[in-house]
Amino acid sequence: MWGGRFSRGPSEIMEAINASIDFDRKLATQDIAGSRAHVAMLAATGIIDKADAEAIDAGLKTVAGELESGDFKFSRALEDIHMNVESRLAALIGPVAGRLHTARSRNDQVATDFRLYVRDFLDALDPALAALQRTLATRALEHAGTVMPGFTHLQSAQPVTFGHHLLAYVEMLSRDRGRVADCRARLNENPLGSAALAGTSFPIDRAMTAKALGFDRPTANSLDAVADRDFVIEALSASAIVAMHLSRLAEEIVIWCSAQFAFVRLSDAFSTGSSIMPQKRNPDAAELVRAKTGRIFGALQGLLTVMKGLPLAYSKDMQEDKEQAFDAFEAVALCVAAMDGMIGDLEPDARRMKEAAGAGFATATDLADWLVRTCAMPFREAHHVTGAIVAIASGRGCALEELTLADMQGVSSAITEDVFDVLGVERSVASRTSFGGTAPENVRAQAEQWLERLR
Ligand code: ARG
């Protein structure tokens, strides 16, 4: 393809380090789409003959068919997907194939292909995230009133509902989808026609190829268009944040499944056994969702490192933009699907969760709030009084509601029988009616709103 000024071929090692076909074959569909849009434009602008363009387009369709059926023979000597396709085209239709590369370079070609690929990825990620939100909101509605301990520092803090906890992730995923949409909107410009770096002297129509490929407009600067990969970095960054969110939920599932917590049971479909310990049910899928975050963060860091310090415009370094990104995109898609599966059929143990919600004096804040409200005590004093009451219960190894009124009046004479109303976990969650709070009626309304929005 470029041998004109060379008298011998590359060494085997050169070929090994230079070839990208082993991974950039994933861009085959996008490469053909880009070439078809390009050749149609070359004909429409009179840069090449209509008859030549038709022969090229028919040949490209044949190549596409071979790629799809698996009959296509990839060659490492041909370096990358662009030259593999072009060479096969030449074998099929003869020297006229050489006209396809008029007013184009592999630099704008690969930038276009990869944008199309990342766009396809984002367009598949968004509905997958929406499906996971739907599953979470469905389970949240079902468990709007299921009481569980809420934690800070992984210490029992205040009772919340399981539905409220699940809806927290619906909110996170909603922001994740916002990032996906932002990234897609910025990405959607057409680099094709930037040629190697400076544009071209041929009278091309970049708006035409933009339209054919579903881009909003052509990129405005040819150097920028062939030299930046920020669109991949943004997609990886959005993916990394998704992975970080999923990893937190995965970690919670691992904790909840332990015998010590026993808050939830994963279905058989999402558990594995141990080859030596027959009693084990392991949350492998959750652990792997947690772990795959590593390769997704790694891909982001990897590409940032490849790109930093590269002078404009294209450098071959940029061929290292693809492999890890492909891997990360596949990993994040799999993680979203696995999480959807786990959440869809995990079974919470409501009795066990409620019992745990009552342990650890989780309604101590309710007692302090009651003192403020009913006895007009300043919050700091109420905090102190409550602390003293908790110390008595702790010393006796009993729950707050198991103390007698006399026990409590020994700390503050202002306390009356009514205090027992707020010491139970159900009353505690029901009272948290502030906007965004955990009261079952709030959670039910929020879950219903989400399901409506996600319909
Ligand atoms: N395989 C190359 C890549 O992915 C295509 C662009 C090659 N351009 C060049 N001037 N060598 O970056």
GROMACS .gro file of N, CA, C and O in nm, residues 30 53 58 65 77 79 104 147 190-191 275 282 287 319 323 364 376 384 386 404-405 423:
model
   88
   30GLN      N    1  -1.782  -0.037   1.084
   30GLN     CA    2  -1.772   0.109   1.075
   30GLN      C    3  -1.683   0.149   0.958
   30GLN      O    4  -1.708   0.250   0.892
   53ALA      N    5  -1.755   0.457  -0.902
   53ALA     CA    6  -1.812   0.460  -0.766
   53ALA      C    7  -1.906   0.342  -0.745
   53ALA      O    8  -1.906   0.278  -0.639
   58ALA      N    9  -2.034  -0.165  -0.488
   58ALA     CA   10  -2.075  -0.306  -0.498
   58ALA      C   11  -1.967  -0.395  -0.435
   58ALA      O   12  -1.998  -0.490  -0.362
   65GLY      N   13  -2.017  -0.854   0.325
   65GLY     CA   14  -2.078  -0.988   0.335
   65GLY      C   15  -1.976  -1.090   0.382
   65GLY      O   16  -2.006  -1.175   0.467
   77ALA      N   17   0.019  -0.879   0.741
   77ALA     CA   18   0.109  -0.801   0.655
   77ALA      C   19   0.039  -0.674   0.608
   77ALA      O   20   0.104  -0.574   0.576
   79GLU      N   21  -0.132  -0.487   0.792
   79GLU     CA   22  -0.136  -0.397   0.908
   79GLU      C   23  -0.269  -0.382   0.980
   79GLU      O   24  -0.283  -0.419   1.094
  104ARG      N   25  -0.863   1.123   0.102
  104ARG     CA   26  -0.882   1.060   0.232
  104ARG      C   27  -0.747   1.007   0.278
  104ARG      O   28  -0.657   0.986   0.196
  147VAL      N   29  -3.779  -0.264   5.609
  147VAL     CA   30  -3.683  -0.188   5.692
  147VAL      C   31  -3.548  -0.259   5.698
  147VAL      O   32  -3.542  -0.381   5.713
  190ASN      N   33  -1.813   1.478   1.232
  190ASN     CA   34  -1.751   1.394   1.130
  190ASN      C   35  -1.606   1.433   1.099
  190ASN      O   36  -1.581   1.539   1.041
  191PRO      N   37  -1.509   1.348   1.132
  191PRO     CA   38  -1.369   1.381   1.099
  191PRO      C   39  -1.335   1.355   0.952
  191PRO      O   40  -1.234   1.407   0.902
  275SER      N   41  -1.594  -2.615   4.523
  275SER     CA   42  -1.564  -2.754   4.491
  275SER      C   43  -1.522  -2.832   4.615
  275SER      O   44  -1.519  -2.953   4.615
  282ASN      N   45  -2.143  -1.880   4.668
  282ASN     CA   46  -2.056  -1.764   4.651
  282ASN      C   47  -2.115  -1.661   4.554
  282ASN      O   48  -2.169  -1.698   4.450
  287GLU      N   49  -1.865  -1.023   4.285
  287GLU     CA   50  -1.721  -1.003   4.303
  287GLU      C   51  -1.655  -0.962   4.171
  287GLU      O   52  -1.565  -0.878   4.167
  319GLN      N   53  -0.249   0.446   1.775
  319GLN     CA   54  -0.303   0.313   1.744
  319GLN      C   55  -0.328   0.234   1.874
  319GLN      O   56  -0.406   0.140   1.876
  323GLU      N   57  -0.728  -0.113   2.185
  323GLU     CA   58  -0.740  -0.246   2.243
  323GLU      C   59  -0.802  -0.242   2.384
  323GLU      O   60  -0.896  -0.315   2.415
  364ALA      N   61  -3.157   0.592   6.814
  364ALA     CA   62  -3.109   0.693   6.909
  364ALA      C   63  -3.136   0.835   6.859
  364ALA      O   64  -3.175   0.924   6.936
  376ALA      N   65  -3.875   2.052   7.406
  376ALA     CA   66  -3.813   2.181   7.367
  376ALA      C   67  -3.667   2.190   7.412
  376ALA      O   68  -3.617   2.297   7.449
  384HIS      N   69  -2.681   1.470   7.433
  384HIS     CA   70  -2.612   1.427   7.554
  384HIS      C   71  -2.700   1.332   7.636
  384HIS      O   72  -2.655   1.224   7.680
  386THR      N   73  -2.951   1.153   7.531
  386THR     CA   74  -2.967   1.027   7.458
  386THR      C   75  -2.844   0.939   7.475
  386THR      O   76  -2.856   0.818   7.496
  404THR      N   77  -3.706   0.079   8.082
  404THR     CA   78  -3.833   0.126   8.139
  404THR      C   79  -3.835   0.278   8.135
  404THR      O   80  -3.732   0.343   8.119
  405LEU      N   81  -3.955   0.332   8.152
  405LEU     CA   82  -3.969   0.478   8.156
  405LEU      C   83  -3.885   0.533   8.273
  405LEU      O   84  -3.818   0.636   8.259
  423LEU      N   85  -3.936   0.481   6.936
  423LEU     CA   86  -3.819   0.395   6.952
  423LEU      C   87  -3.817   0.273   6.859
  423LEU      O   88  -3.713   0.211   6.840
   0.00000   0.00000   0.00000
